[in-house]
Short mmCIF file of C-alpha atoms in Angstrom, two decimals:
data_model
loop_
_atom_site.label_atom_id
_atom_site.label_comp_id
_atom_site.label_asym_id
_atom_site.label_seq_id
_atom_site.Cartn_x
_atom_site.Cartn_y
_atom_site.Cartn_z
CA MET A 1 0.00 0.00 0.00
CA SER A 2 1.25 3.46 -0.89
CA PHE A 3 -0.45 6.84 -0.92
CA VAL A 4 1.00 7.50 -4.39
CA GLU A 5 0.55 4.05 -5.97
CA TYR A 6 -2.75 2.16 -6.02
CA GLY A 7 -2.81 -1.39 -4.66
CA ASP A 8 -5.60 -3.79 -5.57
CA THR A 9 -5.79 -5.91 -2.39
CA ILE A 10 -5.60 -5.15 1.33
CA LYS A 11 -2.38 -6.40 2.96
CA ASP A 12 -1.16 -6.79 6.52
CA GLY A 13 0.29 -3.45 7.67
CA ASP A 14 -1.75 -1.32 5.27
CA THR A 15 -3.53 1.86 6.29
CA ALA A 16 -7.14 1.65 5.09
CA ILE A 17 -10.16 3.92 5.37
CA VAL A 18 -13.32 2.45 6.93
CA PHE A 19 -16.23 4.22 5.22
CA LEU A 20 -19.51 4.19 7.15
CA GLY A 21 -21.07 7.16 5.31
CA HIS A 22 -20.20 10.54 3.78
CA GLU A 23 -19.97 12.11 7.24
CA SER A 24 -18.54 9.08 9.01
CA MET A 25 -15.22 7.40 8.21
CA PHE A 26 -11.94 6.70 9.97
CA PRO A 27 -8.48 5.23 9.25
CA VAL A 28 -7.38 1.83 10.53
CA LYS A 29 -4.04 0.02 10.43
CA VAL A 30 -4.65 -3.51 9.15
CA GLN A 31 -3.02 -6.18 11.33
CA HIS A 32 -3.39 -9.96 11.65
CA GLY A 33 -5.46 -10.93 14.70
CA THR A 34 -6.79 -7.39 15.29
CA VAL A 35 -10.44 -6.36 15.42
CA THR A 36 -12.02 -2.94 14.88
CA GLN A 37 -15.26 -1.91 16.58
CA THR A 38 -17.88 0.04 14.63
CA LYS A 39 -21.50 0.96 15.31
CA TYR A 40 -22.45 -1.87 12.94
CA GLY A 41 -20.38 -4.44 14.82
CA VAL A 42 -16.88 -5.91 14.76
CA ILE A 43 -14.53 -6.06 11.75
CA ARG A 44 -11.98 -8.89 12.01
CA HIS A 45 -8.86 -7.93 10.10
CA SER A 46 -7.64 -11.47 9.41
CA THR A 47 -10.88 -12.69 7.83
CA ASP A 48 -12.74 -9.52 6.81
CA LEU A 49 -9.92 -7.34 5.43
CA ILE A 50 -6.65 -9.04 4.54
CA GLY A 51 -6.76 -10.40 1.01
CA LYS A 52 -9.96 -8.55 0.09
CA LYS A 53 -10.02 -5.92 -2.65
CA TYR A 54 -10.06 -2.24 -1.81
CA GLY A 55 -13.56 -0.89 -2.28
CA SER A 56 -15.09 -4.10 -0.95
CA LYS A 57 -18.32 -4.08 1.02
CA VAL A 58 -17.59 -5.73 4.38
CA THR A 59 -20.36 -7.09 6.61
CA CYS A 60 -19.84 -6.47 10.34
CA SER A 61 -20.80 -8.79 13.19
CA LYS A 62 -24.17 -7.07 13.82
CA GLY A 63 -25.23 -7.39 10.19
CA GLY A 64 -24.42 -3.85 9.13
CA TRP A 65 -21.81 -3.17 6.48
CA VAL A 66 -19.03 -0.73 5.60
CA PHE A 67 -16.76 -0.05 2.62
CA ILE A 68 -12.98 -0.36 2.89
CA LEU A 69 -11.27 2.33 0.79
CA HIS A 70 -7.72 2.73 -0.45
CA PRO A 71 -6.11 5.77 1.25
CA THR A 72 -5.54 8.99 -0.70
CA PRO A 73 -4.26 12.40 0.42
CA GLU A 74 -7.82 13.72 0.23
CA LEU A 75 -9.20 10.96 2.48
CA TRP A 76 -6.23 11.30 4.83
CA THR A 77 -6.89 15.04 5.22
CA MET A 78 -10.43 14.23 6.34
CA ASN A 79 -9.40 11.48 8.78
CA LEU A 80 -5.86 12.08 10.03
CA PRO A 81 -5.04 12.39 13.76
CA HIS A 82 -4.70 16.11 14.46
CA ARG A 83 -1.44 17.17 16.08
CA THR A 84 -1.90 20.75 14.86
CA GLN A 85 -4.41 22.78 12.89
CA ILE A 86 -4.33 21.50 9.31
CA LEU A 87 -4.89 22.73 5.78
CA TYR A 88 -7.93 21.34 3.97
CA SER A 89 -8.56 20.58 0.30
CA THR A 90 -9.85 24.10 -0.44
CA ASP A 91 -6.48 25.70 0.30
CA ILE A 92 -4.38 22.70 -0.75
CA SER A 93 -5.78 22.73 -4.29
CA ILE A 94 -4.92 26.40 -4.92
CA ILE A 95 -1.47 25.96 -3.31
CA THR A 96 -0.45 23.10 -5.61
CA MET A 97 -1.71 25.01 -8.66
CA MET A 98 -0.20 28.42 -7.84
CA LEU A 99 3.16 26.87 -6.92
CA GLU A 100 3.11 25.24 -10.38
CA LEU A 101 3.92 21.79 -8.97
CA LYS A 102 4.20 18.72 -11.17
CA PRO A 103 5.88 15.28 -11.13
CA GLY A 104 9.58 15.83 -10.58
CA SER A 105 9.29 19.12 -8.67
CA ILE A 106 11.45 19.77 -5.60
CA VAL A 107 9.49 21.37 -2.73
CA CYS A 108 10.52 22.73 0.68
CA GLU A 109 7.89 22.95 3.42
CA SER A 110 7.75 24.28 6.98
CA GLY A 111 6.18 23.27 9.26
CA THR A 112 5.17 19.70 8.74
CA GLY A 113 2.47 19.71 11.44
CA SER A 114 -0.01 16.87 11.01
CA GLY A 115 1.12 16.15 7.44
CA SER A 116 -2.10 17.07 5.64
CA LEU A 117 -0.45 19.25 2.99
CA SER A 118 2.68 17.07 3.00
CA HIS A 119 0.80 14.04 1.65
CA ALA A 120 -0.77 16.11 -1.12
CA LEU A 121 2.59 17.60 -2.09
CA ILE A 122 4.23 14.16 -2.18
CA ARG A 123 1.50 12.76 -4.42
CA THR A 124 1.84 15.76 -6.76
CA VAL A 125 5.65 15.56 -7.20
CA ALA A 126 5.85 11.73 -7.33
CA PRO A 127 7.46 9.61 -8.70
CA THR A 128 10.66 11.56 -9.34
CA GLY A 129 10.26 14.69 -7.19
CA HIS A 130 11.07 15.21 -3.53
CA LEU A 131 9.70 17.03 -0.49
CA TYR A 132 12.01 18.54 2.14
CA THR A 133 9.85 19.27 5.17
CA VAL A 134 11.04 20.98 8.35
CA GLU A 135 9.30 20.67 11.73
CA PHE A 136 10.37 22.59 14.84
CA HIS A 137 8.68 20.21 17.32
CA GLN A 138 10.71 17.00 17.78
CA GLN A 139 7.82 14.64 18.60
CA ARG A 140 5.78 15.88 15.63
CA ALA A 141 8.78 15.40 13.35
CA GLU A 142 9.27 11.83 14.58
CA LYS A 143 5.58 11.03 14.17
CA ALA A 144 5.64 12.44 10.63
CA ARG A 145 8.59 10.20 9.71
CA GLU A 146 6.70 7.19 11.10
CA GLU A 147 3.56 8.00 9.10
CA PHE A 148 5.49 8.56 5.86
CA ARG A 149 7.18 5.19 6.34
CA GLU A 150 3.87 3.41 7.04
CA HIS A 151 2.28 5.09 4.01
CA GLY A 152 5.00 3.96 1.62
CA VAL A 153 6.29 7.43 0.69
CA GLU A 154 9.45 7.71 2.79
CA HIS A 155 11.63 7.66 -0.36
CA LEU A 156 9.92 10.85 -1.55
CA VAL A 157 10.31 12.97 1.59
CA THR A 158 13.03 14.11 3.98
CA VAL A 159 11.91 15.24 7.44
CA THR A 160 14.20 17.57 9.40
CA ASN A 161 13.73 18.63 13.03
CA GLN A 162 15.05 22.20 13.32
CA ASP A 163 14.05 25.87 13.44
CA VAL A 164 13.63 26.99 9.85
CA CYS A 165 13.86 30.66 10.85
CA LYS A 166 17.39 30.08 12.20
CA ASN A 167 18.73 27.11 10.26
CA GLY A 168 16.77 27.10 7.02
CA PHE A 169 15.72 24.01 5.05
CA GLY A 170 19.09 22.26 4.80
CA VAL A 171 19.23 22.59 0.99
CA SER A 172 20.38 25.35 -1.37
CA ASN A 173 19.43 26.43 -4.89
CA ILE A 174 17.44 23.28 -5.80
CA ALA A 175 13.79 23.91 -4.84
CA ASP A 176 11.13 24.73 -7.40
CA ALA A 177 8.79 25.92 -4.64
CA VAL A 178 8.74 26.76 -0.93
CA PHE A 179 5.73 26.68 1.39
CA LEU A 180 5.68 28.36 4.82
CA ASP A 181 3.11 27.73 7.55
CA ILE A 182 4.82 29.15 10.63
CA PRO A 183 4.00 31.95 13.12
CA SER A 184 6.64 34.38 11.76
CA PRO A 185 7.16 33.58 8.07
CA TRP A 186 8.97 36.88 7.43
CA GLU A 187 11.91 35.52 9.43
CA ALA A 188 12.29 32.60 7.01
CA ILE A 189 12.04 34.48 3.69
CA GLY A 190 15.86 34.74 3.38
CA HIS A 191 16.26 30.99 3.92
CA ALA A 192 13.46 30.33 1.41
CA LYS A 193 15.27 32.42 -1.20
CA SER A 194 18.46 30.43 -0.57
CA ALA A 195 16.62 27.12 -0.99
CA LEU A 196 14.95 28.12 -4.27
CA LYS A 197 16.57 27.54 -7.64
CA ALA A 198 18.45 30.40 -9.25
CA GLU A 199 15.48 31.98 -10.98
CA GLY A 200 11.72 31.59 -11.23
CA GLY A 201 11.05 29.58 -8.07
CA ARG A 202 7.70 30.13 -6.35
CA ILE A 203 6.94 30.72 -2.68
CA CYS A 204 3.68 30.55 -0.70
CA SER A 205 3.07 31.66 2.88
CA PHE A 206 -0.06 30.71 4.84
CA SER A 207 -1.03 33.08 7.68
CA PRO A 208 -4.31 33.46 9.60
CA CYS A 209 -3.79 37.16 10.46
CA ILE A 210 -3.48 40.09 8.04
CA GLU A 211 -0.72 41.63 10.19
CA GLN A 212 1.42 38.55 9.48
CA VAL A 213 0.70 38.97 5.78
CA GLN A 214 1.81 42.61 5.83
CA ARG A 215 5.17 41.82 7.44
CA THR A 216 5.70 38.86 5.10
CA CYS A 217 5.03 40.97 2.00
CA LEU A 218 7.53 43.60 3.18
CA ALA A 219 10.15 40.88 3.71
CA MET A 220 9.46 39.44 0.24
CA GLU A 221 9.98 42.86 -1.33
CA GLU A 222 13.20 43.32 0.66
CA TYR A 223 14.60 40.03 -0.68
CA GLY A 224 13.68 40.86 -4.26
CA PHE A 225 10.61 38.67 -4.80
CA THR A 226 8.16 39.81 -7.47
CA GLU A 227 4.52 39.11 -8.43
CA ILE A 228 3.50 39.30 -4.76
CA ASN A 229 -0.21 38.71 -4.25
CA THR A 230 -2.47 37.51 -1.43
CA LEU A 231 -5.59 35.34 -1.76
CA GLU A 232 -8.32 34.21 0.62
CA ILE A 233 -10.21 31.07 -0.38
CA LEU A 234 -13.71 30.69 1.08
CA LEU A 235 -15.75 27.51 0.66
CA ARG A 236 -19.54 27.72 0.33
CA VAL A 237 -21.36 24.39 0.36
CA TYR A 238 -24.90 23.90 -1.02
CA ASN A 239 -27.32 21.11 -0.19
CA VAL A 240 -29.77 19.97 -2.86
CA ARG A 241 -33.32 20.13 -1.49
CA THR A 242 -36.83 19.70 -2.88
CA ILE A 243 -38.78 22.87 -2.17
CA SER A 244 -42.36 23.97 -2.94
CA LEU A 245 -43.34 27.41 -4.23
CA GLN A 246 -46.78 28.80 -5.02
CA ILE A 247 -47.54 29.58 -8.66
CA PRO A 248 -49.32 32.87 -9.37
CA ASP A 249 -51.51 32.94 -12.49
CA LEU A 250 -50.58 36.47 -13.51
CA GLY A 251 -52.32 36.30 -16.84
CA LYS A 252 -55.71 35.38 -15.32
CA ALA A 253 -55.33 38.01 -12.62
CA ALA A 254 -54.56 40.71 -15.19
CA GLU A 255 -57.55 39.61 -17.28
CA ASP A 256 -59.86 39.66 -14.24
CA ASN A 257 -58.64 43.12 -13.25
CA SER A 258 -59.31 44.59 -16.67
CA SER A 259 -62.74 42.97 -17.07
CA THR A 260 -64.09 43.75 -13.60
CA GLY A 261 -62.51 47.11 -12.98
CA PHE A 262 -60.49 45.65 -10.10
CA ASP A 263 -58.43 48.39 -8.39
CA SER A 264 -55.22 46.80 -7.10
CA SER A 265 -54.19 50.07 -5.48
CA ASN A 266 -57.13 49.83 -3.10
CA PRO A 267 -55.95 48.21 0.20
CA SER A 268 -59.27 46.42 0.57
CA HIS A 269 -58.71 44.62 -2.73
CA GLN A 270 -55.10 43.49 -2.06
CA GLY A 271 -56.16 40.37 -0.12
CA SER A 272 -58.40 39.26 -2.97
CA LEU A 273 -55.57 39.86 -5.43
CA CYS A 274 -53.21 37.61 -3.45
CA ALA A 275 -55.83 34.89 -3.29
CA ASN A 276 -56.25 35.04 -7.06
CA LEU A 277 -52.49 34.79 -7.59
CA GLN A 278 -52.06 31.72 -5.42
CA GLN A 279 -53.41 29.11 -7.81
CA GLY A 280 -51.19 26.16 -6.76
CA THR A 281 -47.70 24.96 -5.91
CA VAL A 282 -44.84 23.33 -7.76
CA GLN A 283 -41.96 21.24 -6.43
CA PHE A 284 -38.45 21.48 -7.83
CA LYS A 285 -34.82 20.91 -6.86
CA SER A 286 -32.87 23.85 -5.51
CA GLY A 287 -29.45 24.48 -3.99
CA VAL A 288 -29.73 25.66 -0.40
CA PRO A 289 -26.59 26.96 1.40
CA LEU A 290 -25.74 25.51 4.80
CA ARG A 291 -26.90 27.49 7.80
CA GLU A 292 -23.39 27.39 9.26
CA VAL A 293 -20.64 28.16 6.76
CA VAL A 294 -16.93 27.73 7.47
CA GLY A 295 -15.43 31.18 7.10
CA HIS A 296 -11.87 32.47 7.11
CA THR A 297 -9.09 29.90 7.44
CA GLY A 298 -6.08 31.93 6.38
CA TYR A 299 -4.44 34.16 3.79
CA LEU A 300 -2.24 32.69 1.06
CA THR A 301 0.56 34.98 -0.13
CA PHE A 302 2.38 33.98 -3.32
CA ALA A 303 5.51 35.42 -4.92
CA THR A 304 8.20 34.59 -7.49
CA LYS A 305 11.96 34.67 -7.12
CA SER A 306 13.20 37.09 -9.76
#
């Protein structure tokens, strides 16, 4: 099993996604002799998972069933254990596009955090690219190395435990892109410039506060970066619902008004007019926005090394 190469069957040691529904799924490490409890009953790894095909419908001990999915960066983002706040697909998609990443690209990242963006970057630059990711917190760095090894992508990523603002990324003049998600990104702009290739490399900084963005932009200008721009990506989700609306028969109402001398400007006649308009209802599908919408996550500042 690898996050960048699809495997047909579930093997011992794989990370799989147990899919109970669109709003209910979780990751599980497949191991001989292990069982996983769900609301539909027990899943026995030895008999229910190992050797089965990914995407299989598995019946649990209580008679309910789940699907077992092959892991992807998108599914991992939705289900990973949070060690820090993470980036979600809305921001990840624009980051990979605006940094102009492709198979073979060399990317530097700080900080690694929970590895949500890291997995997406690795999948994008595979099979010949590489990710150099720096994490200040030692335990988070060690956990990231462990996850990359379990997910079969350790050959595509190098994890370093150090302060990027003081010690940089550990590489020079080879990166096609640099991504910063740290409290004071302006302190790492010089190291980012050193890590980028001689000309044309791209940089992105993620910051939740506009004051951070302002200081970062000033630092980018100081170090000679060009094409500096800041984006904010907001996600608005719609639910499809069947709704009913009343149908006014405007033509009949207009005809009745002209033939009977109906005065619509008279307040006493307005109630009768409404009654005439409400001839029936019709049902149709409509997109209805969620009552609670996720708002601001952060600002994305992009620039190019000139």
